Amino acid sequence: MTYCLGIKLKSGLLAISDTRITSGSETTTAKKVYVYQKERHSVFIMTSGLRSVRDKALTYFKEVIEENEGKNFDKLYKVVNAFGSQLRRVAEEDRSSLERSGLFINLFTIVGGQLEGDEEHKLFLLYPEGNWIEISTSTPFVIIGNSGFGKPILNRILTYETDFNEALKAGFLSFDSTRVSANDVDFPLDVVLYRPNTFKMVEHRYEKDDLHYISAKWEEELRAALKNIPEDWVSAILSKF
């Protein structure tokens, strides 16, 4: 399992990915976000699912990109289609052997960015079957992997108009809520930012020590908020003791 969050804002795109890899009782760290940057081509790809499927599909996709230096791609949806084609290729090659071992093609992918033919920055969710949807401004985020614990805060806070500052804080708290509730999500945390029409993606990695004080502060604020919630409705049942 993993945690990958993609957010589309008026001010740009934000991608957040954990790096925890769990195999049985062993845990390791691996980068889960791939950034392709060339002239007026800016793309990030994040995945959740079998690592072997991800690595093979991404290797095939990189080969497609390198063969023509991205010249066949002028819009982001074409990149999504290309990665989906390679995912279907891997499925055709490996599905039977994986299913004999009790494993399945379960790779979900978030693709974001902007190419020279795109009027604006875009964000897509690609399903294991190779079909996709575009993330809209009405629900401007998507999580793949361990998604249940981190959604509530995003649902309450994020809108298309949210700025980078608030979105990054909300995104981290969403990740942190997942991290403390699931043992298969953890630091280091990779973050990618993209501003519209710049064709330049910025990457940064946060270690646990970098943000430990933010986690502690958030826990403190939650406890204080809980104490400040009105209690008149609580006494309705407590008075029955």
XYZ file of N, CA, C and O in Angstrom, residues 19-195:
708
model
N 7.078 7.225 0.732
C 8.130 6.420 0.107
C 8.264 5.042 0.745
O 9.224 4.322 0.464
N 7.317 4.669 1.604
C 7.408 3.385 2.305
C 7.071 2.233 1.359
O 6.041 2.252 0.690
N 7.945 1.232 1.312
C 7.707 -0.001 0.577
C 7.652 -1.134 1.590
O 8.602 -1.341 2.359
N 6.531 -1.852 1.610
C 6.364 -2.953 2.545
C 6.306 -4.270 1.793
O 5.519 -4.424 0.854
N 7.143 -5.215 2.183
C 7.149 -6.554 1.603
C 7.217 -7.554 2.734
O 8.284 -7.776 3.326
N 6.050 -8.139 3.064
C 6.002 -9.024 4.223
C 6.291 -8.237 5.474
O 5.622 -7.244 5.777
N 7.316 -8.649 6.223
C 7.695 -7.949 7.453
C 8.811 -6.944 7.217
O 9.246 -6.260 8.144
N 9.274 -6.824 5.975
C 10.375 -5.925 5.662
C 9.861 -4.611 5.089
O 8.894 -4.584 4.331
N 10.524 -3.532 5.449
C 10.170 -2.219 4.916
C 11.419 -1.551 4.343
O 12.506 -1.648 4.915
N 11.238 -0.898 3.227
C 12.323 -0.158 2.591
C 11.765 1.184 2.107
O 10.572 1.466 2.244
N 12.625 1.986 1.513
C 12.233 3.287 0.996
C 12.494 3.347 -0.504
O 13.558 2.922 -0.963
N 11.520 3.844 -1.258
C 11.690 3.997 -2.701
C 10.851 5.165 -3.186
O 9.744 5.404 -2.695
N 11.374 5.898 -4.154
C 10.647 7.027 -4.729
C 9.478 6.518 -5.555
O 9.623 5.601 -6.358
N 8.306 7.122 -5.382
C 7.098 6.685 -6.075
C 6.561 7.732 -7.042
O 5.515 7.528 -7.649
N 7.259 8.840 -7.177
C 6.830 9.872 -8.114
C 7.928 10.080 -9.157
O 9.099 10.283 -8.826
N 7.556 9.985 -10.424
C 8.480 10.152 -11.549
C 8.162 11.476 -12.240
O 7.001 11.751 -12.566
N 9.175 12.297 -12.444
C 8.997 13.594 -13.084
C 9.715 13.604 -14.431
O 10.896 13.246 -14.530
N 8.975 13.980 -15.473
C 9.545 14.136 -16.812
C 9.497 15.616 -17.160
O 8.432 16.237 -17.171
N 10.681 16.186 -17.443
C 10.784 17.617 -17.693
C 11.641 17.854 -18.928
O 12.821 17.470 -18.954
N 11.046 18.462 -19.973
C 11.815 18.764 -21.182
C 11.138 19.902 -21.924
O 9.981 19.779 -22.337
N 11.847 21.003 -22.081
C 11.336 22.173 -22.780
C 9.913 22.494 -22.312
O 9.689 22.746 -21.156
N 8.916 22.404 -23.190
C 7.548 22.743 -22.800
C 6.735 21.482 -22.490
O 5.579 21.341 -22.874
N 7.378 20.560 -21.784
C 6.751 19.325 -21.343
C 7.046 19.152 -19.850
O 8.212 18.998 -19.468
N 6.022 19.192 -19.027
C 6.186 19.008 -17.587
C 5.154 17.996 -17.107
O 3.947 18.256 -17.171
N 5.625 16.839 -16.621
C 4.727 15.752 -16.234
C 5.231 15.088 -14.962
O 6.443 14.883 -14.797
N 4.310 14.748 -14.053
C 4.656 13.845 -12.952
C 3.711 12.655 -12.982
O 2.553 12.758 -13.390
N 4.221 11.499 -12.562
C 3.454 10.260 -12.515
C 3.656 9.620 -11.151
O 4.799 9.407 -10.722
N 2.553 9.324 -10.464
C 2.596 8.626 -9.178
C 1.749 7.368 -9.275
O 0.686 7.377 -9.917
N 2.188 6.285 -8.630
C 1.468 5.023 -8.745
C 1.249 4.366 -7.393
O 1.993 4.602 -6.438
N 0.220 3.524 -7.348
C -0.058 2.691 -6.184
C -0.464 1.318 -6.676
O -1.382 1.189 -7.485
N 0.213 0.285 -6.194
C -0.089 -1.079 -6.609
C 1.179 -1.912 -6.629
O 2.197 -1.535 -6.034
N 1.132 -3.057 -7.290
C 2.288 -3.942 -7.351
C 3.504 -3.212 -7.914
O 3.449 -2.644 -9.009
N 4.599 -3.251 -7.171
C 5.787 -2.529 -7.600
C 6.351 -3.101 -8.901
O 6.855 -2.355 -9.752
N 6.272 -4.426 -9.073
C 6.798 -5.035 -10.299
C 6.042 -4.547 -11.525
O 6.636 -4.306 -12.582
N 4.724 -4.383 -11.399
C 3.911 -3.872 -12.504
C 4.264 -2.417 -12.768
O 4.428 -1.998 -13.926
N 4.400 -1.659 -11.706
C 4.744 -0.244 -11.840
C 6.090 -0.065 -12.531
O 6.222 0.717 -13.485
N 7.103 -0.794 -12.067
C 8.447 -0.624 -12.617
C 8.498 -1.016 -14.094
O 9.162 -0.351 -14.908
N 7.806 -2.093 -14.447
C 7.828 -2.557 -15.830
C 7.087 -1.585 -16.749
O 7.576 -1.228 -17.828
N 5.896 -1.142 -16.312
C 5.122 -0.198 -17.124
C 5.876 1.118 -17.286
O 5.885 1.711 -18.384
N 6.515 1.586 -16.214
C 7.248 2.850 -16.281
C 8.482 2.724 -17.164
O 8.829 3.661 -17.901
N 9.141 1.567 -17.124
C 10.298 1.334 -17.997
C 9.886 1.366 -19.462
O 10.541 2.007 -20.296
N 8.782 0.689 -19.780
C 8.267 0.710 -21.151
C 7.898 2.129 -21.576
O 8.174 2.555 -22.696
N 7.267 2.861 -20.652
C 6.824 4.221 -20.964
C 8.027 5.143 -21.206
O 8.023 5.947 -22.149
N 9.058 5.028 -20.371
C 10.256 5.849 -20.559
C 10.890 5.581 -21.921
O 11.409 6.498 -22.572
N 10.842 4.335 -22.344
C 11.389 3.975 -23.646
C 10.619 4.660 -24.779
O 11.211 5.149 -25.744
N 9.286 4.699 -24.635
C 8.456 5.380 -25.630
C 8.812 6.867 -25.683
O 8.924 7.455 -26.759
N 8.981 7.467 -24.510
C 9.330 8.891 -24.437
C 10.690 9.150 -25.083
O 10.874 10.085 -25.871
N 11.658 8.299 -24.725
C 13.032 8.524 -25.196
C 13.171 8.305 -26.695
O 14.003 8.953 -27.345
N 12.367 7.409 -27.262
C 12.487 7.108 -28.689
C 12.190 8.315 -29.568
O 12.769 8.481 -30.639
N 11.270 9.166 -29.125
C 10.928 10.331 -29.951
C 11.099 11.651 -29.199
O 10.640 12.684 -29.652
N 11.769 11.557 -28.024
C 12.037 12.739 -27.199
C 10.760 13.512 -26.877
O 10.774 14.741 -26.732
N 9.663 12.777 -26.762
C 8.406 13.403 -26.375
C 7.729 14.187 -27.478
O 6.720 14.848 -27.234
N 8.249 14.122 -28.705
C 7.718 14.954 -29.789
C 6.297 14.558 -30.195
O 5.579 15.358 -30.801
N 5.906 13.321 -29.915
C 4.554 12.883 -30.282
C 3.500 13.338 -29.292
O 2.312 13.103 -29.495
N 3.946 13.970 -28.226
C 3.019 14.377 -27.177
C 2.946 15.899 -27.090
O 3.945 16.561 -26.787
N 1.772 16.440 -27.390
C 1.584 17.876 -27.257
C 0.512 18.211 -26.224
O 0.348 19.372 -25.854
N -0.210 17.178 -25.750
C -1.223 17.371 -24.721
C -1.098 16.256 -23.682
O -0.715 15.129 -24.022
N -1.455 16.581 -22.456
C -1.222 15.643 -21.367
C -2.039 14.365 -21.507
O -1.579 13.290 -21.130
N -3.248 14.446 -22.051
C -4.057 13.243 -22.153
C -3.379 12.203 -23.039
O -3.593 10.986 -22.870
N -2.538 12.637 -23.988
C -1.811 11.706 -24.838
C -0.739 10.965 -24.034
O -0.450 9.791 -24.305
N -0.165 11.631 -23.068
C 0.785 10.982 -22.164
C 0.060 9.927 -21.333
O 0.559 8.815 -21.135
N -1.127 10.290 -20.840
C -1.925 9.352 -20.052
C -2.284 8.133 -20.896
O -2.188 6.983 -20.425
N -2.684 8.362 -22.127
C -2.996 7.248 -23.028
C -1.780 6.355 -23.252
O -1.891 5.122 -23.297
N -0.618 6.974 -23.401
C 0.610 6.215 -23.650
C 0.969 5.348 -22.456
O 1.352 4.176 -22.612
N 0.849 5.907 -21.266
C 1.156 5.108 -20.069
C 0.114 4.007 -19.905
O 0.440 2.880 -19.525
N -1.151 4.316 -20.187
C -2.198 3.309 -20.122
C -1.939 2.164 -21.090
O -2.189 0.993 -20.761
N -1.427 2.469 -22.272
C -1.098 1.434 -23.249
C -0.001 0.510 -22.732
O -0.064 -0.714 -22.903
N 0.990 1.093 -22.077
C 2.062 0.268 -21.526
C 1.575 -0.551 -20.336
O 2.036 -1.685 -20.127
N 0.644 -0.019 -19.590
C 0.061 -0.772 -18.482
C -0.717 -1.980 -19.008
O -0.619 -3.083 -18.468
N -1.465 -1.780 -20.096
C -2.190 -2.899 -20.700
C -1.213 -3.924 -21.285
O -1.460 -5.135 -21.244
N -0.090 -3.429 -21.804
C 0.936 -4.331 -22.328
C 1.484 -5.223 -21.218
O 1.637 -6.444 -21.404
N 1.770 -4.630 -20.069
C 2.260 -5.407 -18.926
C 1.199 -6.406 -18.474
O 1.510 -7.555 -18.142
N -0.060 -5.980 -18.475
C -1.145 -6.872 -18.066
C -1.214 -8.091 -18.978
O -1.390 -9.229 -18.508
N -1.074 -7.879 -20.278
C -1.111 -8.995 -21.225
C 0.056 -9.949 -21.005
O -0.086 -11.165 -21.128
N 1.209 -9.398 -20.668
C 2.402 -10.227 -20.481
C 2.412 -10.975 -19.156
O 2.867 -12.126 -19.084
N 1.906 -10.340 -18.106
C 2.127 -10.871 -16.754
C 0.886 -11.330 -16.013
O 0.998 -11.938 -14.948
N -0.307 -11.039 -16.525
C -1.524 -11.321 -15.756
C -1.642 -12.795 -15.352
O -1.895 -13.101 -14.192
N -1.464 -13.694 -16.286
C -1.672 -15.113 -15.976
C -0.708 -15.609 -14.911
O -1.107 -16.325 -13.982
N 0.559 -15.223 -15.009
C 1.538 -15.675 -14.018
C 1.277 -15.047 -12.651
O 1.442 -15.701 -11.616
N 0.850 -13.779 -12.645
C 0.539 -13.118 -11.381
C -0.670 -13.760 -10.715
O -0.664 -14.028 -9.504
N -1.707 -14.043 -11.502
C -2.921 -14.611 -10.938
C -2.686 -16.020 -10.408
O -3.318 -16.434 -9.433
N -1.755 -16.754 -11.017
C -1.419 -18.084 -10.486
C -0.781 -17.974 -9.109
O -0.833 -18.917 -8.310
N -0.187 -16.828 -8.838
C 0.439 -16.585 -7.527
C -0.488 -15.840 -6.571
O -0.067 -15.438 -5.487
N -1.733 -15.611 -7.007
C -2.697 -14.913 -6.166
C -2.563 -13.411 -6.196
O -3.071 -12.723 -5.301
N -1.896 -12.876 -7.211
C -1.701 -11.435 -7.338
C -2.474 -10.914 -8.540
O -2.831 -11.673 -9.438
N -2.720 -9.613 -8.556
C -3.540 -9.029 -9.608
C -2.928 -7.715 -10.104
O -2.166 -7.063 -9.394
N -3.285 -7.331 -11.334
C -2.880 -6.032 -11.892
C -3.731 -4.967 -11.208
O -4.901 -4.784 -11.530
N -3.164 -4.273 -10.245
C -3.942 -3.339 -9.431
C -3.337 -1.937 -9.401
O -3.482 -1.208 -8.420
N -2.657 -1.570 -10.472
C -1.919 -0.311 -10.476
C -2.829 0.878 -10.788
O -3.373 0.983 -11.889
N -2.978 1.774 -9.814
C -3.654 3.053 -10.015
C -2.571 4.121 -10.200
O -1.524 4.069 -9.547
N -2.853 5.090 -11.060
C -1.834 6.081 -11.407
C -2.427 7.488 -11.420
O -3.533 7.697 -11.923
N -1.686 8.436 -10.860
C -2.033 9.852 -10.955
C -1.028 10.512 -11.893
O 0.180 10.376 -11.710
N -1.534 11.193 -12.906
C -0.676 11.902 -13.859
C -1.083 13.372 -13.867
O -2.257 13.702 -14.036
N -0.102 14.240 -13.680
C -0.383 15.670 -13.675
C 0.664 16.436 -14.450
O 1.785 15.950 -14.646
N 0.312 17.624 -14.905
C 1.291 18.457 -15.594
C 0.676 19.328 -16.666
O -0.523 19.610 -16.674
N 1.500 19.734 -17.603
C 1.067 20.588 -18.708
C 2.057 20.433 -19.849
O 3.270 20.449 -19.645
N 1.511 20.252 -21.054
C 2.315 20.196 -22.267
C 1.990 21.402 -23.139
O 1.008 22.111 -22.880
N 2.780 21.618 -24.157
C 2.675 22.842 -24.952
C 1.300 23.054 -25.565
O 0.889 24.191 -25.802
N 0.543 21.981 -25.829
C -0.779 22.125 -26.425
C -1.907 22.261 -25.428
O -3.061 22.474 -25.820
N -1.602 22.148 -24.133
C -2.629 22.268 -23.095
C -2.881 23.734 -22.758
O -1.937 24.489 -22.511
N -4.141 24.104 -22.712
C -4.481 25.477 -22.354
C -4.261 25.748 -20.873
O -4.092 26.899 -20.464
N -4.289 24.694 -20.070
C -4.077 24.835 -18.631
C -3.423 23.577 -18.089
O -3.270 22.574 -18.794
N -3.005 23.623 -16.823
C -2.472 22.456 -16.134
C -3.597 21.447 -15.902
O -4.750 21.833 -15.682
N -3.267 20.158 -15.920
C -4.288 19.127 -15.827
C -3.855 18.005 -14.887
O -2.660 17.803 -14.640
N -4.871 17.262 -14.401
C -4.631 16.161 -13.470
C -5.562 15.008 -13.840
O -6.763 15.210 -14.039
N -4.994 13.794 -13.933
C -5.762 12.623 -14.345
C -5.572 11.471 -13.358
O -4.505 11.332 -12.749
N -6.605 10.640 -13.257
C -6.523 9.373 -12.534
C -6.654 8.257 -13.564
O -7.654 8.184 -14.288
N -5.635 7.398 -13.618
C -5.613 6.275 -14.557
C -5.892 4.989 -13.790
O -5.222 4.695 -12.795
N -6.868 4.211 -14.262
C -7.254 2.967 -13.605
C -6.401 1.798 -14.105
O -5.765 1.885 -15.163
N -6.395 0.672 -13.357
C -5.587 -0.488 -13.755
C -5.915 -1.014 -15.144
O -5.050 -1.598 -15.805
N -7.139 -0.812 -15.605
C -7.540 -1.289 -16.933
C -7.038 -0.399 -18.060
O -7.170 -0.736 -19.237
N -6.473 0.770 -17.719
C -5.938 1.675 -18.726
C -6.867 2.815 -19.092
O -6.485 3.684 -19.882
N -8.098 2.822 -18.562
C -9.002 3.952 -18.794
C -8.754 5.024 -17.741
O -8.127 4.764 -16.702
N -9.257 6.240 -17.987
C -8.929 7.332 -17.077
C -10.062 8.347 -16.957
O -11.000 8.364 -17.751
N -9.950 9.185 -15.922
C -10.831 10.333 -15.751
C -9.962 11.556 -15.488
O -8.849 11.439 -14.981
N -10.476 12.735 -15.859
C -9.779 13.973 -15.541
C -10.354 14.549 -14.255
O -11.570 14.601 -14.072
N -9.473 14.971 -13.360
C -9.892 15.548 -12.082
C -10.417 16.958 -12.333
O -9.741 17.788 -12.954
N -11.622 17.222 -11.843
C -12.289 18.496 -12.116
C -12.025 19.508 -11.005
O -11.492 19.176 -9.941
N -12.444 20.733 -11.242
C -12.267 21.791 -10.247
C -13.269 21.668 -9.102
O -13.057 22.231 -8.026
N -14.351 20.925 -9.303
C -15.353 20.788 -8.243
C -14.863 19.878 -7.122
O -15.196 20.082 -5.952
N -14.099 18.852 -7.472
C -13.454 17.984 -6.476
C -11.988 17.927 -6.872
O -11.562 17.016 -7.591
N -11.185 18.895 -6.420
C -9.873 19.125 -7.019
C -8.733 18.245 -6.508
O -7.570 18.634 -6.607
N -9.025 17.077 -5.975
C -7.935 16.225 -5.515
C -8.290 14.763 -5.711
O -9.459 14.387 -5.849
N -7.252 13.927 -5.698
C -7.445 12.480 -5.794
C -6.338 11.804 -4.985
O -5.187 12.255 -4.992
N -6.706 10.766 -4.241
C -5.752 9.971 -3.471
C -5.780 8.546 -3.994
O -6.856 7.994 -4.245
N -4.616 7.945 -4.150
C -4.542 6.525 -4.461
C -3.738 5.839 -3.361
O -2.903 6.453 -2.698
N -4.005 4.549 -3.182
C -3.353 3.818 -2.107
C -4.241 3.816 -0.887
O -5.447 3.567 -0.966
N -3.651 4.116 0.249
C -4.377 4.129 1.514
C -5.116 5.461 1.641
O -4.596 6.434 2.184
N -6.336 5.510 1.142
C -7.016 6.790 0.951
C -8.013 7.171 2.039
O -8.385 8.333 2.146
N -8.448 6.219 2.839
C -9.566 6.494 3.736
C -9.280 7.464 4.865
O -10.117 8.300 5.206
N -8.092 7.387 5.439
C -7.797 8.201 6.624
C -7.534 9.665 6.293
O -7.730 10.542 7.136
N -7.069 9.954 5.075
C -6.654 11.316 4.749
C -7.683 12.174 4.058
O -7.468 13.371 3.874
N -8.823 11.589 3.666
C -9.804 12.350 2.908
C -10.580 13.387 3.728
O -10.880 14.475 3.208
N -10.971 13.099 4.968
C -11.849 14.039 5.688
C -11.340 15.472 5.737
O -12.091 16.408 5.470
N -10.077 15.659 6.062
C -9.566 17.026 6.179
C -9.548 17.716 4.825
O -9.838 18.919 4.717
N -9.246 16.971 3.763
C -9.232 17.560 2.420
C -10.640 17.935 1.972
O -10.850 18.985 1.360
N -11.604 17.064 2.277
C -12.997 17.358 1.922
C -13.494 18.629 2.594
O -14.296 19.378 2.024
N -13.025 18.890 3.793
C -13.476 20.066 4.551
C -12.754 21.345 4.143
O -13.305 22.433 4.260
N -11.525 21.234 3.655
C -10.682 22.416 3.475
C -10.434 22.789 2.015
O -10.497 23.961 1.637
N -10.138 21.800 1.182
C -9.658 22.100 -0.169
C -10.754 22.548 -1.126
O -11.817 21.948 -1.197
N -10.465 23.599 -1.871
C -11.252 24.012 -3.028
C -10.269 24.375 -4.136
O -9.053 24.492 -3.903
N -10.785 24.586 -5.308
C -9.944 24.966 -6.438
C -9.244 26.303 -6.175
O -8.159 26.564 -6.701
N -9.856 27.152 -5.340
C -9.309 28.479 -5.060
C -8.264 28.478 -3.944
O -7.608 29.498 -3.709
N -8.110 27.361 -3.239
C -7.122 27.283 -2.159
C -5.729 27.572 -2.702
O -5.371 27.108 -3.788
N -4.926 28.340 -1.936
C -3.581 28.650 -2.418
C -2.611 27.522 -2.063
O -2.932 26.602 -1.318
N -1.410 27.586 -2.620
C -0.408 26.554 -2.406
C -0.088 26.362 -0.926
O 0.103 25.243 -0.450
N 0.017 27.462 -0.209
C 0.394 27.415 1.190
C -0.578 26.558 1.996
O -0.187 25.623 2.710
N -1.878 26.863 1.869
C -2.886 26.118 2.615
C -3.027 24.686 2.086
O -3.237 23.747 2.864
N -2.902 24.515 0.780
C -3.035 23.185 0.197
C -1.906 22.266 0.653
O -2.141 21.085 0.940
N -0.699 22.784 0.738
C 0.422 21.974 1.185
C 0.255 21.575 2.646
O 0.528 20.432 3.023
N -0.226 22.510 3.482
C -0.466 22.174 4.880
C -1.549 21.120 5.011
O -1.406 20.148 5.772
N -2.643 21.307 4.268
C -3.735 20.328 4.323
C -3.271 18.984 3.784
O -3.623 17.924 4.327
N -2.480 19.003 2.720
C -1.967 17.762 2.155
C -1.079 17.024 3.124
O -1.161 15.792 3.251
N -0.214 17.761 3.830
C 0.637 17.101 4.817
C -0.186 16.506 5.953
O 0.072 15.383 6.403
N -1.179 17.244 6.435
C -2.003 16.724 7.530
C -2.794 15.498 7.081
O -3.037 14.583 7.863
N -3.186 15.470 5.810
C -3.851 14.291 5.261
C -2.901 13.097 5.270
O -3.268 11.988 5.680
N -1.673 13.313 4.825
C -0.654 12.263 4.873
C -0.386 11.832 6.307
O -0.305 10.635 6.607
N -0.253 12.802 7.217
C 0.078 12.495 8.605
C -1.031 11.687 9.273
O -0.757 10.775 10.060
N -2.297 12.006 8.946
C -3.409 11.231 9.490
C -3.351 9.787 9.005
O -3.671 8.856 9.744
N -2.928 9.603 7.768
C -2.777 8.258 7.220
C -1.600 7.550 7.856
O -1.677 6.367 8.216
N -0.516 8.269 8.036
C 0.709 7.678 8.593
C 0.499 7.121 9.997
O 0.966 6.020 10.310
N -0.222 7.868 10.842
C -0.402 7.411 12.222
C -1.471 6.327 12.332
O -1.593 5.686 13.373
N -2.232 6.107 11.247
C -3.306 5.113 11.274
C -2.969 3.855 10.483
O -3.697 2.863 10.576
N -1.898 3.876 9.695
C -1.544 2.731 8.854
C -0.035 2.525 8.887
O 0.727 3.482 8.729
N 0.384 1.275 9.085
C 1.819 1.010 9.203
C 2.508 0.831 7.856
O 3.701 0.536 7.804
N 1.774 1.010 6.752
C 2.383 0.864 5.428
C 2.556 2.199 4.720
O 2.788 2.249 3.515
N 2.452 3.303 5.466
C 2.659 4.651 4.925
C 3.596 5.406 5.865
O 3.363 5.426 7.073
N 4.646 6.014 5.328
C 5.590 6.691 6.227
C 6.527 7.606 5.447
O 6.546 7.611 4.213
N 7.292 8.374 6.202
C 8.353 9.225 5.661
C 9.438 8.345 5.039
O 9.523 7.157 5.365
N 10.292 8.984 4.225
C 10.320 10.369 3.737
C 9.117 10.696 2.851
O 8.487 9.798 2.304
N 8.849 11.996 2.725
C 7.702 12.485 1.963
C 8.208 13.299 0.774
O 8.954 14.252 0.944
N 7.808 12.903 -0.428
C 8.194 13.635 -1.628
C 7.075 14.579 -2.061
O 5.903 14.189 -2.092
N 7.452 15.814 -2.412
C 6.484 16.835 -2.821
C 6.917 17.425 -4.163
O 8.102 17.712 -4.376
N 5.941 17.582 -5.065
C 6.186 18.217 -6.363
C 5.195 19.372 -6.523
O 3.995 19.199 -6.257
N 5.694 20.529 -6.948
C 4.847 21.697 -7.202
C 4.999 22.132 -8.658
O 6.090 22.059 -9.225
N 3.880 22.597 -9.228
C 3.925 23.118 -10.595
C 3.022 24.331 -10.716
O 1.845 24.288 -10.347
N 3.563 25.422 -11.222
C 2.774 26.623 -11.487
C 2.406 26.672 -12.970
O 3.259 26.387 -13.825
